[in-house]
Every structure is written in C-alpha cells, then in structure tokens.
Short mmCIF file of C-alpha atoms in Angstrom, two decimals:
data_model
loop_
_atom_site.label_atom_id
_atom_site.label_comp_id
_atom_site.label_asym_id
_atom_site.label_seq_id
_atom_site.Cartn_x
_atom_site.Cartn_y
_atom_site.Cartn_z
CA UNK A 461 0.01 0.07 -0.21
CA UNK A 462 1.57 3.53 -1.07
CA UNK A 463 1.71 6.46 1.50
CA UNK A 464 -0.73 8.94 0.21
CA UNK A 465 0.05 12.41 -1.69
CA UNK A 466 0.68 14.99 1.02
CA UNK A 467 -0.88 18.54 0.45
CA UNK A 468 1.34 21.39 -0.26
CA UNK A 469 2.50 23.33 3.23
CA UNK A 470 5.03 24.46 5.31
CA UNK A 471 6.00 21.01 6.52
CA UNK A 472 6.23 19.72 2.61
CA UNK A 473 8.64 22.74 1.68
CA UNK A 474 10.81 22.68 4.88
CA UNK A 475 11.04 18.61 5.03
CA UNK A 476 12.68 18.56 1.53
CA UNK A 477 9.52 16.78 0.13
CA UNK A 478 9.50 19.08 -2.69
CA UNK A 479 12.65 18.90 -3.44
CA UNK A 480 12.33 16.43 -6.35
CA UNK A 481 9.27 18.32 -7.58
CA UNK A 482 11.32 20.47 -10.17
CA UNK A 483 9.74 23.69 -8.76
CA UNK A 484 11.47 26.79 -7.61
CA UNK A 485 10.70 26.76 -3.64
CA UNK A 486 10.99 29.69 -1.38
CA UNK A 487 13.55 30.12 0.93
CA UNK A 488 13.04 30.13 4.87
CA UNK A 489 13.90 33.59 5.12
CA UNK A 490 11.17 34.36 2.30
CA UNK A 491 8.76 32.70 4.26
CA UNK A 492 9.63 34.43 7.55
CA UNK A 493 9.11 38.20 5.79
CA UNK A 494 6.67 40.57 7.14
CA UNK A 495 3.53 41.63 5.91
CA UNK A 496 4.00 44.82 3.50
CA UNK A 497 1.26 44.54 1.37
CA UNK A 498 -2.50 43.64 1.06
CA UNK A 499 -4.86 42.32 -2.23
CA UNK A 500 -8.30 42.34 -2.58
CA UNK A 501 -8.84 39.20 -4.13
CA UNK A 502 -7.69 35.88 -3.99
CA UNK A 503 -8.62 34.57 -7.69
CA UNK A 504 -6.08 32.89 -10.06
CA UNK A 505 -5.20 36.35 -11.74
CA UNK A 506 -3.81 37.84 -8.92
CA UNK A 507 -2.10 34.37 -8.10
CA UNK A 508 -0.30 34.26 -11.51
CA UNK A 509 0.42 37.77 -11.44
CA UNK A 510 1.08 40.18 -8.52
CA UNK A 511 1.99 36.95 -6.07
CA UNK A 512 4.35 35.83 -8.67
CA UNK A 513 6.33 39.36 -8.94
CA UNK A 514 6.61 39.87 -5.54
CA UNK A 515 7.69 36.41 -5.03
CA UNK A 516 10.57 36.90 -7.32
CA UNK A 517 11.36 40.21 -5.79
CA UNK A 518 11.55 38.38 -2.62
CA UNK A 519 13.83 35.74 -4.09
CA UNK A 520 16.06 38.65 -5.11
CA UNK A 521 16.00 40.27 -1.89
CA UNK A 522 14.07 43.59 -3.06
CA UNK A 523 10.64 43.73 -1.79
CA UNK A 524 11.14 41.81 1.45
CA UNK A 525 7.53 41.38 2.25
CA UNK A 526 4.66 39.22 2.22
CA UNK A 527 0.92 40.08 0.99
CA UNK A 528 -2.36 39.62 2.76
CA UNK A 529 -5.15 38.01 0.35
CA UNK A 530 -8.74 39.32 1.21
CA UNK A 531 -11.42 37.35 -0.57
CA UNK A 532 -14.65 38.89 -0.84
CA UNK A 533 -16.84 36.12 -3.15
CA UNK A 534 -17.38 33.10 -0.50
CA UNK A 535 -14.91 31.23 -2.99
CA UNK A 536 -13.68 29.48 0.29
CA UNK A 537 -9.85 30.12 -1.36
CA UNK A 538 -9.03 31.64 2.23
CA UNK A 539 -9.74 28.13 3.78
CA UNK A 540 -7.34 26.65 1.18
CA UNK A 541 -4.64 29.25 1.74
CA UNK A 542 -4.91 28.48 5.38
CA UNK A 543 -4.59 24.92 4.74
CA UNK A 544 -1.49 25.27 2.42
CA UNK A 545 0.11 27.94 4.99
CA UNK A 546 -0.29 30.76 2.06
CA UNK A 547 1.47 28.62 -0.73
CA UNK A 548 0.21 27.40 -3.94
CA UNK A 549 2.29 26.31 -6.99
CA UNK A 550 2.47 28.40 -10.17
CA UNK A 551 3.12 26.50 -13.45
CA UNK A 552 3.99 28.97 -16.11
CA UNK A 553 4.12 27.69 -19.80
CA UNK A 554 4.32 29.10 -23.10
CA UNK A 555 6.41 29.97 -26.14
CA UNK A 556 9.21 32.40 -25.89
CA UNK A 557 11.12 33.33 -29.07
CA UNK A 558 9.35 30.47 -30.82
CA UNK A 559 10.67 27.91 -28.43
CA UNK A 560 8.82 26.09 -25.59
CA UNK A 561 9.65 27.17 -22.11
CA UNK A 562 7.97 26.30 -18.60
CA UNK A 563 8.48 27.27 -15.04
CA UNK A 564 7.53 26.01 -12.09
CA UNK A 565 7.38 27.78 -8.58
CA UNK A 566 5.94 27.48 -5.34
CA UNK A 567 4.78 30.84 -4.49
CA UNK A 568 5.28 31.94 -0.87
CA UNK A 569 4.53 35.84 -1.02
CA UNK A 570 1.12 35.28 0.35
CA UNK A 571 1.24 35.09 4.50
CA UNK A 572 -2.23 34.08 4.74
CA UNK A 573 -5.58 34.91 3.45
CA UNK A 574 -8.81 36.59 5.12
CA UNK A 575 -12.49 36.47 4.12
CA UNK A 576 -14.08 40.08 4.37
CA UNK A 577 -17.01 38.97 5.36
CA UNK A 578 -16.14 36.36 8.09
CA UNK A 579 -12.79 38.24 9.01
CA UNK A 580 -13.47 42.02 8.59
CA UNK A 581 -12.03 42.84 11.79
CA UNK A 582 -8.62 41.26 10.84
CA UNK A 583 -8.54 42.95 7.83
CA UNK A 584 -9.04 46.59 9.44
CA UNK A 585 -6.10 45.20 11.83
CA UNK A 586 -4.12 44.84 9.04
CA UNK A 587 -4.59 48.67 7.91
CA UNK A 588 -2.89 49.21 11.22
CA UNK A 589 0.25 47.39 10.60
CA UNK A 590 3.26 50.30 9.96
CA UNK A 591 5.23 48.06 7.63
CA UNK A 592 2.05 47.97 5.22
CA UNK A 593 3.24 49.96 2.06
CA UNK A 594 1.01 49.03 -1.07
CA UNK A 595 -2.55 47.62 -1.79
CA UNK A 596 -3.36 45.55 -4.82
CA UNK A 597 -6.72 44.71 -6.21
CA UNK A 598 -8.52 42.73 -8.97
CA UNK A 599 -12.15 42.88 -8.54
CA UNK A 600 -12.97 42.75 -12.22
CA UNK A 601 -14.15 45.80 -14.11
CA UNK A 602 -17.15 45.89 -12.55
CA UNK A 603 -15.68 45.76 -8.93
CA UNK A 604 -14.81 49.66 -9.28
CA UNK A 605 -17.87 50.75 -8.76
CA UNK A 606 -20.41 52.20 -6.03
CA UNK A 607 -23.08 50.57 -4.47
CA UNK A 608 -25.40 53.36 -3.38
CA UNK A 609 -26.94 51.32 -0.14
CA UNK A 610 -23.15 51.00 1.27
CA UNK A 611 -22.56 52.42 4.48
CA UNK A 612 -18.96 52.73 6.56
CA UNK A 613 -20.90 50.93 9.54
CA UNK A 614 -21.28 47.70 7.28
CA UNK A 615 -19.23 44.89 8.38
CA UNK A 616 -17.87 44.77 5.97
CA UNK A 617 -19.11 47.71 3.46
CA UNK A 618 -20.79 46.20 0.16
CA UNK A 619 -18.42 47.39 -2.80
CA UNK A 620 -14.78 47.23 -3.05
CA UNK A 621 -14.20 50.93 -3.07
CA UNK A 622 -16.34 51.02 0.39
CA UNK A 623 -14.14 48.34 1.73
CA UNK A 624 -11.05 50.33 0.36
CA UNK A 625 -12.42 53.35 1.75
CA UNK A 626 -12.95 51.88 5.32
CA UNK A 627 -9.67 50.37 5.12
CA UNK A 628 -7.96 53.76 4.32
CA UNK A 629 -9.83 55.37 7.14
CA UNK A 630 -8.86 53.15 9.68
CA UNK A 631 -5.10 53.27 8.47
CA UNK A 632 -5.24 57.35 8.61
CA UNK A 633 -6.73 57.55 12.09
CA UNK A 634 -4.51 54.78 13.45
CA UNK A 635 -1.42 56.75 12.86
CA UNK A 636 -3.12 60.35 13.05
CA UNK A 637 -2.88 60.94 9.52
CA UNK A 638 0.76 60.55 9.35
CA UNK A 639 2.17 61.64 5.87
CA UNK A 640 4.83 58.70 6.27
CA UNK A 641 1.66 56.09 6.33
CA UNK A 642 0.47 57.04 3.08
CA UNK A 643 0.04 53.74 0.65
CA UNK A 644 0.36 53.26 -2.99
CA UNK A 645 -2.78 51.70 -4.38
CA UNK A 646 -2.25 49.64 -7.40
CA UNK A 647 -5.41 48.44 -8.95
CA UNK A 648 -4.95 45.61 -11.51
CA UNK A 649 -8.88 45.91 -12.85
CA UNK A 650 -8.89 46.33 -16.57
CA UNK A 651 -10.33 49.67 -17.19
CA UNK A 652 -8.75 52.28 -18.55
CA UNK A 653 -7.64 55.19 -15.91
CA UNK A 654 -8.51 52.42 -12.96
CA UNK A 655 -6.40 54.57 -10.33
CA UNK A 656 -7.64 57.61 -11.28
CA UNK A 657 -11.36 56.24 -11.37
CA UNK A 658 -10.58 54.45 -7.68
CA UNK A 659 -8.91 57.54 -6.16
CA UNK A 660 -12.05 59.60 -7.01
CA UNK A 661 -14.67 56.80 -5.51
CA UNK A 662 -12.85 56.62 -2.69
CA UNK A 663 -13.03 60.66 -2.23
CA UNK A 664 -16.79 60.56 -2.98
CA UNK A 665 -17.55 57.88 -0.09
CA UNK A 666 -15.15 60.10 2.02
CA UNK A 667 -17.41 62.81 1.41
CA UNK A 668 -20.43 60.96 1.67
CA UNK A 669 -19.68 59.39 4.75
CA UNK A 670 -18.93 62.32 6.66
CA UNK A 671 -15.36 61.64 7.05
CA UNK A 672 -13.26 64.85 8.64
CA UNK A 673 -11.81 67.13 5.91
CA UNK A 674 -8.20 65.53 7.40
CA UNK A 675 -8.81 62.25 5.93
CA UNK A 676 -9.76 63.72 2.39
CA UNK A 677 -6.36 65.57 2.53
CA UNK A 678 -4.41 62.46 3.53
CA UNK A 679 -5.88 60.74 0.63
CA UNK A 680 -5.16 63.52 -1.84
CA UNK A 681 -1.58 64.18 -0.44
CA UNK A 682 -0.42 60.95 0.51
CA UNK A 683 -1.82 58.01 -0.68
CA UNK A 684 -0.78 57.52 -4.48
CA UNK A 685 -3.42 55.57 -6.90
CA UNK A 686 -1.57 54.13 -9.96
CA UNK A 687 -3.04 53.74 -13.28
CA UNK A 688 -2.23 50.55 -14.62
CA UNK A 689 -2.15 48.12 -17.62
CA UNK A 690 -1.88 44.43 -17.08
CA UNK A 691 -1.37 41.61 -19.45
CA UNK A 692 -1.09 38.06 -18.76
CA UNK A 693 -3.41 35.03 -19.46
CA UNK A 694 -3.82 32.86 -16.01
CA UNK A 695 -6.08 30.33 -16.74
CA UNK A 696 -6.00 29.25 -13.01
CA UNK A 697 -6.84 25.73 -12.22
CA UNK A 698 -5.86 22.96 -14.93
CA UNK A 699 -8.69 20.52 -16.04
CA UNK A 700 -8.76 17.34 -13.94
CA UNK A 701 -6.68 15.45 -16.26
CA UNK A 702 -4.00 17.91 -16.67
CA UNK A 703 -3.95 18.11 -12.43
CA UNK A 704 -3.47 14.59 -12.21
CA UNK A 705 -0.45 14.44 -14.17
CA UNK A 706 0.96 17.49 -12.71
CA UNK A 707 0.47 16.05 -8.89
CA UNK A 708 2.16 13.12 -10.12
CA UNK A 709 5.01 14.88 -10.98
CA UNK A 710 5.17 17.27 -8.35
CA UNK A 711 4.44 14.65 -5.80
CA UNK A 712 2.12 16.74 -3.72
CA UNK A 713 -1.37 17.93 -4.00
CA UNK A 714 -2.26 21.68 -4.24
CA UNK A 715 -5.90 22.95 -3.66
CA UNK A 716 -4.52 26.17 -5.42
CA UNK A 717 -2.62 24.82 -8.45
CA UNK A 718 -2.39 27.89 -10.77
CA UNK A 719 -1.31 28.10 -14.52
CA UNK A 720 -0.18 30.69 -16.52
CA UNK A 721 1.11 31.91 -19.93
CA UNK A 722 4.87 32.58 -19.87
CA UNK A 723 4.23 36.15 -21.27
CA UNK A 724 3.57 39.04 -18.25
CA UNK A 725 2.90 42.72 -18.49
CA UNK A 726 2.30 45.10 -15.69
CA UNK A 727 2.75 48.58 -16.78
CA UNK A 728 2.35 51.16 -13.93
CA UNK A 729 1.93 55.16 -14.33
CA UNK A 730 4.58 56.82 -12.41
CA UNK A 731 7.84 58.55 -12.14
CA UNK A 732 11.01 57.52 -10.30
CA UNK A 733 9.65 58.66 -6.65
CA UNK A 734 6.95 55.96 -6.98
CA UNK A 735 9.65 53.71 -8.62
CA UNK A 736 11.77 54.05 -5.28
CA UNK A 737 8.54 53.14 -3.36
CA UNK A 738 7.36 50.24 -5.56
CA UNK A 739 10.68 48.38 -4.64
CA UNK A 740 9.32 45.21 -6.24
CA UNK A 741 9.23 46.97 -9.74
CA UNK A 742 12.96 45.95 -10.81
CA UNK A 743 12.90 42.49 -10.05
CA UNK A 744 11.52 41.26 -13.43
CA UNK A 745 11.56 42.39 -16.91
CA UNK A 746 7.59 42.25 -17.12
CA UNK A 747 7.48 45.19 -14.88
CA UNK A 748 7.66 48.80 -16.38
CA UNK A 749 6.97 52.07 -14.68
CA UNK A 750 6.66 55.07 -17.17
CA UNK A 751 5.06 58.37 -17.02
CA UNK A 752 2.25 57.52 -19.24
CA UNK A 753 0.42 54.00 -19.71
CA UNK A 754 -1.49 55.42 -22.90
CA UNK A 755 1.07 54.07 -25.46
CA UNK A 756 1.16 50.70 -23.90
CA UNK A 757 -2.53 50.55 -23.89
CA UNK A 758 -2.28 51.57 -27.56
CA UNK A 759 0.19 48.86 -28.47
CA UNK A 760 -1.72 45.86 -26.83
CA UNK A 761 -5.00 47.43 -28.34
CA UNK A 762 -3.48 47.09 -32.00
CA UNK A 763 -1.13 44.24 -31.90
CA UNK A 764 -2.90 41.88 -29.58
CA UNK A 765 -6.85 42.70 -29.55
CA UNK A 766 -6.71 44.20 -33.27
CA UNK A 767 -4.88 40.97 -34.49
CA UNK A 768 -7.45 38.69 -32.79
CA UNK A 769 -10.17 40.65 -34.21
CA UNK A 770 -8.62 41.22 -37.93
CA UNK A 771 -8.14 37.64 -37.97
CA UNK A 772 -11.00 35.54 -36.08
CA UNK A 773 -13.49 35.49 -38.83
CA UNK A 774 -11.00 34.27 -41.62
CA UNK A 775 -9.71 31.62 -39.07
CA UNK A 776 -13.82 30.49 -38.75
CA UNK A 777 -14.23 30.20 -42.29
CA UNK A 778 -11.11 28.71 -42.82
CA UNK A 779 -12.29 25.66 -40.29
CA UNK A 780 -10.21 26.70 -37.20
CA UNK A 781 -11.67 26.27 -33.72
CA UNK A 782 -9.22 28.25 -31.11
CA UNK A 783 -6.34 31.01 -31.72
CA UNK A 784 -3.83 28.10 -31.55
CA UNK A 785 -5.73 26.28 -34.68
CA UNK A 786 -5.21 29.63 -36.86
CA UNK A 787 -1.89 29.74 -36.03
CA UNK A 788 -0.62 26.12 -37.07
CA UNK A 789 -2.80 26.39 -39.96
CA UNK A 790 -0.62 26.52 -43.12
CA UNK A 791 -2.50 29.62 -44.47
CA UNK A 792 -4.34 31.26 -41.87
CA UNK A 793 -1.15 31.32 -39.66
CA UNK A 794 1.15 32.73 -42.64
CA UNK A 795 -1.87 35.38 -43.17
CA UNK A 796 -2.06 36.34 -39.05
CA UNK A 797 2.07 36.77 -39.00
CA UNK A 798 2.34 38.89 -42.02
CA UNK A 799 -0.64 41.03 -41.36
CA UNK A 800 0.75 41.34 -37.78
CA UNK A 801 4.11 42.16 -38.76
CA UNK A 802 3.78 43.72 -42.26
CA UNK A 803 0.85 45.72 -41.68
CA UNK A 804 -0.44 46.34 -38.34
CA UNK A 805 2.91 46.97 -36.59
CA UNK A 806 3.91 49.85 -38.69
CA UNK A 807 0.71 51.71 -37.60
CA UNK A 808 1.98 51.38 -33.71
CA UNK A 809 4.05 53.99 -32.12
CA UNK A 810 4.83 52.56 -28.60
CA UNK A 811 7.90 51.63 -27.02
CA UNK A 812 9.00 48.02 -27.92
CA UNK A 813 6.27 47.56 -30.20
CA UNK A 814 8.40 45.26 -32.72
CA UNK A 815 9.39 43.18 -29.51
CA UNK A 816 5.62 42.90 -28.45
CA UNK A 817 4.60 42.32 -31.79
CA UNK A 818 6.64 38.82 -32.30
CA UNK A 819 5.78 37.89 -28.32
CA UNK A 820 2.03 38.31 -29.17
CA UNK A 821 2.22 35.64 -31.99
CA UNK A 822 4.05 33.49 -29.45
CA UNK A 823 1.36 33.86 -27.55
CA UNK A 824 -0.96 32.83 -30.07
CA UNK A 825 0.73 29.80 -30.53
CA UNK A 826 0.86 28.41 -26.92
CA UNK A 827 -0.50 25.27 -27.16
CA UNK A 828 -1.19 25.54 -23.27
CA UNK A 829 -4.16 28.05 -23.84
CA UNK A 830 -7.07 27.10 -25.46
CA UNK A 831 -8.70 30.24 -26.48
CA UNK A 832 -11.99 29.28 -28.76
CA UNK A 833 -12.32 31.81 -31.92
CA UNK A 834 -16.29 31.85 -31.15
CA UNK A 835 -15.46 33.67 -27.49
CA UNK A 836 -13.59 36.51 -29.72
CA UNK A 837 -16.70 36.93 -31.89
CA UNK A 838 -18.82 38.24 -29.02
CA UNK A 839 -19.90 41.97 -30.20
CA UNK A 840 -17.29 41.57 -32.94
CA UNK A 841 -18.36 44.37 -35.20
CA UNK A 842 -17.88 47.00 -32.22
CA UNK A 843 -14.55 45.36 -31.68
CA UNK A 844 -13.68 45.69 -35.06
CA UNK A 845 -14.66 49.58 -34.91
CA UNK A 846 -12.52 50.46 -31.97
CA UNK A 847 -9.50 47.83 -32.43
CA UNK A 848 -9.36 47.58 -36.33
CA UNK A 849 -10.87 50.48 -38.05
CA UNK A 850 -8.32 53.18 -36.37
CA UNK A 851 -5.70 50.81 -37.90
CA UNK A 852 -6.87 50.68 -41.52
CA UNK A 853 -7.21 54.50 -41.44
CA UNK A 854 -3.70 55.14 -40.27
CA UNK A 855 -2.33 52.59 -42.76
CA UNK A 856 -4.13 54.05 -45.54
CA UNK A 857 -2.48 57.40 -44.71
CA UNK A 858 1.00 56.37 -44.44
CA UNK A 859 0.73 53.72 -47.58
CA UNK A 860 -1.94 55.64 -49.83
CA UNK A 861 -4.29 52.58 -49.35
CA UNK A 862 -5.31 49.94 -46.94
CA UNK A 863 -2.97 46.81 -46.94
CA UNK A 864 -4.16 44.01 -48.65
CA UNK A 865 -4.15 41.75 -45.64
CA UNK A 866 -6.20 43.73 -43.85
CA UNK A 867 -8.86 44.34 -46.76
CA UNK A 868 -9.20 40.58 -46.67
CA UNK A 869 -9.70 40.45 -42.58
CA UNK A 870 -12.19 42.94 -43.05
CA UNK A 871 -13.74 41.00 -45.88
CA UNK A 872 -13.95 37.87 -44.12
CA UNK A 873 -15.96 39.47 -41.30
CA UNK A 874 -18.37 41.11 -43.77
CA UNK A 875 -18.61 37.11 -45.28
CA UNK A 876 -18.85 35.75 -41.50
CA UNK A 877 -21.84 38.17 -40.63
CA UNK A 878 -23.73 36.59 -43.80
CA UNK A 879 -24.57 33.95 -41.17
CA UNK A 880 -24.00 30.69 -42.70
CA UNK A 881 -21.31 29.24 -39.86
CA UNK A 882 -24.13 30.74 -37.03
CA UNK A 883 -26.82 29.23 -38.53
CA UNK A 884 -25.00 25.88 -38.60
CA UNK A 885 -24.03 26.31 -34.73
CA UNK A 886 -27.57 27.35 -33.73
CA UNK A 887 -28.63 23.79 -35.72
CA UNK A 888 -26.25 21.45 -33.78
CA UNK A 889 -27.54 22.97 -30.52
CA UNK A 890 -24.17 25.14 -29.90
CA UNK A 891 -24.38 28.76 -28.84
CA UNK A 892 -23.70 31.88 -30.87
CA UNK A 893 -22.04 34.98 -29.17
CA UNK A 894 -24.15 38.04 -29.81
CA UNK A 895 -22.77 40.85 -32.09
CA UNK A 896 -25.85 43.52 -32.20
CA UNK A 897 -24.06 45.88 -34.44
CA UNK A 898 -23.28 42.88 -36.73
CA UNK A 899 -26.99 42.47 -37.11
CA UNK A 900 -27.13 45.73 -39.42
CA UNK A 901 -24.55 43.88 -41.65
CA UNK A 902 -26.33 40.87 -41.75
CA UNK A 903 -29.71 42.80 -42.95
CA UNK A 904 -27.63 44.12 -45.72
CA UNK A 905 -26.87 40.45 -47.03
CA UNK A 906 -30.46 40.27 -47.98
CA UNK A 907 -30.78 40.45 -52.23
CA UNK A 908 -27.04 40.35 -52.49
CA UNK A 909 -25.81 38.17 -55.65
CA UNK A 910 -22.42 37.12 -54.94
CA UNK A 911 -22.01 35.54 -58.25
CA UNK A 912 -22.51 39.34 -59.42
CA UNK A 913 -19.16 41.43 -58.71
CA UNK A 914 -21.76 44.26 -58.94
CA UNK A 915 -23.96 43.27 -56.45
CA UNK A 916 -20.98 42.65 -54.32
CA UNK A 917 -19.41 46.10 -54.77
CA UNK A 918 -22.83 47.86 -54.16
CA UNK A 919 -23.06 45.84 -50.82
CA UNK A 920 -19.55 46.26 -49.93
CA UNK A 921 -19.91 50.03 -50.70
CA UNK A 922 -22.91 50.64 -48.55
CA UNK A 923 -21.35 48.84 -45.56
CA UNK A 924 -18.15 51.05 -45.88
CA UNK A 925 -19.87 54.14 -45.94
CA UNK A 926 -22.02 53.46 -42.67
CA UNK A 927 -20.59 56.14 -40.51
CA UNK A 928 -22.88 55.27 -37.91
CA UNK A 929 -21.16 51.47 -37.76
CA UNK A 930 -17.44 52.30 -37.92
CA UNK A 931 -17.23 56.05 -36.80
CA UNK A 932 -15.96 57.16 -40.32
CA UNK A 933 -16.81 56.57 -43.92
CA UNK A 934 -14.24 53.80 -44.84
CA UNK A 935 -15.11 53.93 -48.53
CA UNK A 936 -13.26 57.10 -48.78
CA UNK A 937 -9.82 55.04 -48.15
CA UNK A 938 -8.19 54.60 -51.32
CA UNK A 939 -8.87 51.41 -53.04
CA UNK A 940 -10.58 49.99 -49.96
CA UNK A 941 -13.92 49.28 -51.20
CA UNK A 942 -12.34 47.59 -54.74
CA UNK A 943 -9.75 45.43 -52.28
CA UNK A 944 -12.47 44.28 -50.01
CA UNK A 945 -14.95 43.52 -53.02
CA UNK A 946 -12.46 41.50 -54.45
CA UNK A 947 -11.42 39.33 -51.68
CA UNK A 948 -15.29 38.83 -50.61
CA UNK A 949 -16.07 37.56 -53.98
CA UNK A 950 -13.31 35.00 -53.81
CA UNK A 951 -14.39 33.78 -50.15
CA UNK A 952 -18.34 33.57 -51.01
CA UNK A 953 -17.61 31.90 -54.55
CA UNK A 954 -14.49 29.93 -53.95
CA UNK A 955 -14.26 29.57 -50.20
CA UNK A 956 -11.75 31.34 -47.37
CA UNK A 957 -8.65 29.09 -48.24
CA UNK A 958 -8.77 30.16 -51.91
CA UNK A 959 -8.99 33.67 -50.74
CA UNK A 960 -6.06 33.23 -48.65
CA UNK A 961 -3.93 31.49 -51.53
CA UNK A 962 -4.81 34.58 -53.55
CA UNK A 963 -3.60 36.99 -51.16
CA UNK A 964 -0.24 35.01 -50.06
CA UNK A 965 0.67 34.13 -53.77
CA UNK A 966 0.50 37.64 -54.68
CA UNK A 967 2.55 38.90 -52.17
CA UNK A 968 1.15 42.35 -52.55
CA UNK A 969 1.29 44.07 -49.08
#
C-alpha cells in the first residue's frame, strides 16, 4: 500500500519533500518576511500575476515582504490558503522566441488569506500595520463601482471602493493622518484610468460618509493611486486530467494549483519617486514604470486585441476552432503573421512595439492556452470598429491605400456576418455569441448576388460608408472598396482558403 500524497504546506517545503518536484521553492527567509502588502482578491489572476512578481522580488532580496489576500466572493479560497500555509504552485508555460519554456514555482509571497465577510476585523487590523506599503486589487471591471446602499458601518461595506475607503480611513486614524503612513494603491482591473477612477470613488465615499476633512487631505496628498495596464493570461486551475499529471510530477496535492502563460506585463504609471516606493518593480522585466500608460495600452489594443479581431472571421471560415488552431494552419497562420508584422506593426508608435508583436504571435501559438475563436466574436463588429478601423485609417494615410491583408480580414468579417456558420452552430445546439452591431450588416446581405461583382460591390460600398457603424466613412479610403469587394467575392464563391491563396501567392502588401 502506497503512502498518501501529501498536501502542499510548510511541512512539505521544509522537510525537503518538494525538492524533487522540479519547482523553485521559497527559502526559509522568504517565508519569514513581514506583511508589507494587502490584495483585495484571491483569484487566479492575482496569484499568477501580483503574487508571482512579489515572490520573484523576494527571492532577489528586493521587496522583502509578504501579502495578505482578502477574499470577498465566498469562494472558500481563504480556507485553502490557510490549509496550505499561504503556499501554492504556479506553472508558467508558453513559447518564448518560438521555443517552449516552462517554469514551476511554489509561491511563498502570500502570508495568509482573510475572508472580508467573516474576518473584517482582522482585515482592518492589517490597516494598522506600520510596515504596510502597498495595496493591490483585482475585483473585475465591475468591481470599481459604487453601491448606493453601502455604508461605513457595514461589516464589511458591500463594494470594493467601500471596503477600500473604510480600510484607508482605519489606517489614517490609527496613525493620526501621518504622511509617512500613506500607501500606494495599485489596481489591476482592466479599465482605462483605473487608479484615477478608484481614487475619485474613495473621495466621493469619504464625503458621503461624513469623514473629516483631514482624511480627504491625507488621501489627496499621501495615498498614491496608480493607473495600470496588466496583461497575462492566467487560466487558473488546469483540467482534471492535467491536474492529475501535475500532481504526480510534483509529488503533492495543491488545492490552489495555478497555470499561466509565460508572458507577463505590468505597466504602472508613475515617476522615479514611485519606482523607489514600489521596490519590487526592478525584479522582473515584465514590470514597467512609465509616466504614461497610454502608448502601452495602444500597443496592446492594436497588436494583441486588433490582431485577434482582424483574424478571427478568416480563421473560422477556414475551419479553425481556436487561436492556436489558426496559428498552426498553414495558410491562416501565415496570414496572421504577415498582417501582424507587415501591416499592423508599422501603424503602432509605442515602446518596443516590434518585440511585443513577436511576443504576441508566440502567445497566440501557445499550446497550453485554449482560446476559442467563437468567444472572440462576441460583439465582434464593435470590436472591429474600436480595434481595427483606426489601423485601417492609419495604414491608408501611411501607404496611400489600405494593405491587402487588412482588406481581406475586413472582407472575411463581412462574409462571416452573412450568417452561414452561425446558422450551422445553432442547428447543432451550439451557442452563438451576440453581435448587435453586426446585425445591421447581416440585414444588408438580403438580395446580394455573390455571383455578380456589381452586387457584391454595392453591398461593400453601402457597408463601408456607414459612419454610424464605423465612426468614419471607410469608403473614402483609397482602393478600400475595390480590395474588399475582390476578396469578398472570392470567399463567397470559392472559399476562405482560396482567398488566402490568392493573397499569399500575390505577395502584395
């Protein structure tokens, strides 16, 4: 009879039982570091992102602190953290410069986890910790919003801004509004201007709740709210089969086992004085302190989100199911790489844009990430307007016409909105993501004769000229209607792969 597999915890790490797991392990010194941070959220993203960065920094002797994780969703992860002494395993896998890379790390940067609903007094006690320096959060995009029924006497307040305001007020009063006890707040929610927005909500609540003017002054002068951009795919717990394989390899069970891609990017808006306060920032090349997050946001929007949106319809029409499928498809993969590097990249004026473009292609091809193409089609036409139309306009201004690959991507989107693939999915009982703006394009397909070039051109001309749909008249872009018409006619009469062949063999940019 074999011994039961132990559960990850201090005893497993300290006894040497995890030494053969192949994982990087935290040292005894790292596990004894004081609590210097708090994070609102215990989910996979913070585990694979903030907690990872802090662990790397601690290993280098830079941050020299641990984080208290506060859960608010009733997930029970606080109990899992307690059972594992704050430890969890992070497996980071993906392609770097086209080559497979994997790292397994037992993260020791979390000291403990608290439930906001069950342990609010303990959470407020953390506010009185003189060594606390930074607050992180990831409460999803809807988390940075007020609850009109919230109140400071709730135990805890309902909303995340309410919890944060009450927490900061506890700290301010505990230290008599001392400037030296101000904190840095680093939200990781995916909204533009997240720090500015959160700061204003805290100030609004302070006024609404009747806190003394000294608190507002303390917030305005001694608490720094950072605007950020975060980027890492953290799927979290692997499937049951993969979990079993990893458990066998590691030699222990882990209720918080987390997987992530290799790529990570943490852009924090601030100057050199902020860098000095965020002493974990130099520990990893994925952390960037900059005076303006905007160019990095633009880079991601065009080279990651824009490339996704540009290619998704063509990939679906060619029979692909996932982004990974598209990248290994001999024609679609070549198409995506060409458009990304030759057509989108020249329109992007941002730091390290070429490096990011290549890294994005590696991310698309990551065999460990299953990103379904149909998921990307949710509100796909609106995404095209926001992410791709500015690229079309910029490229046309640079070159005197829209590049052919982008024109083909637009034509494929129109072909997809004809609705044949969606009808087949519905007939087989599969869900079809909504695309409200795309319904207007679908309606225009009525009466179009794809065998007649004039009919296809009239359709393309009408759609391209719809300023309400695109925010501009795309029909004014030189050669755009002609190119889209030609590509769309081939897709509709000969198929997506024939249209790809025509583009790729012509070699016209």
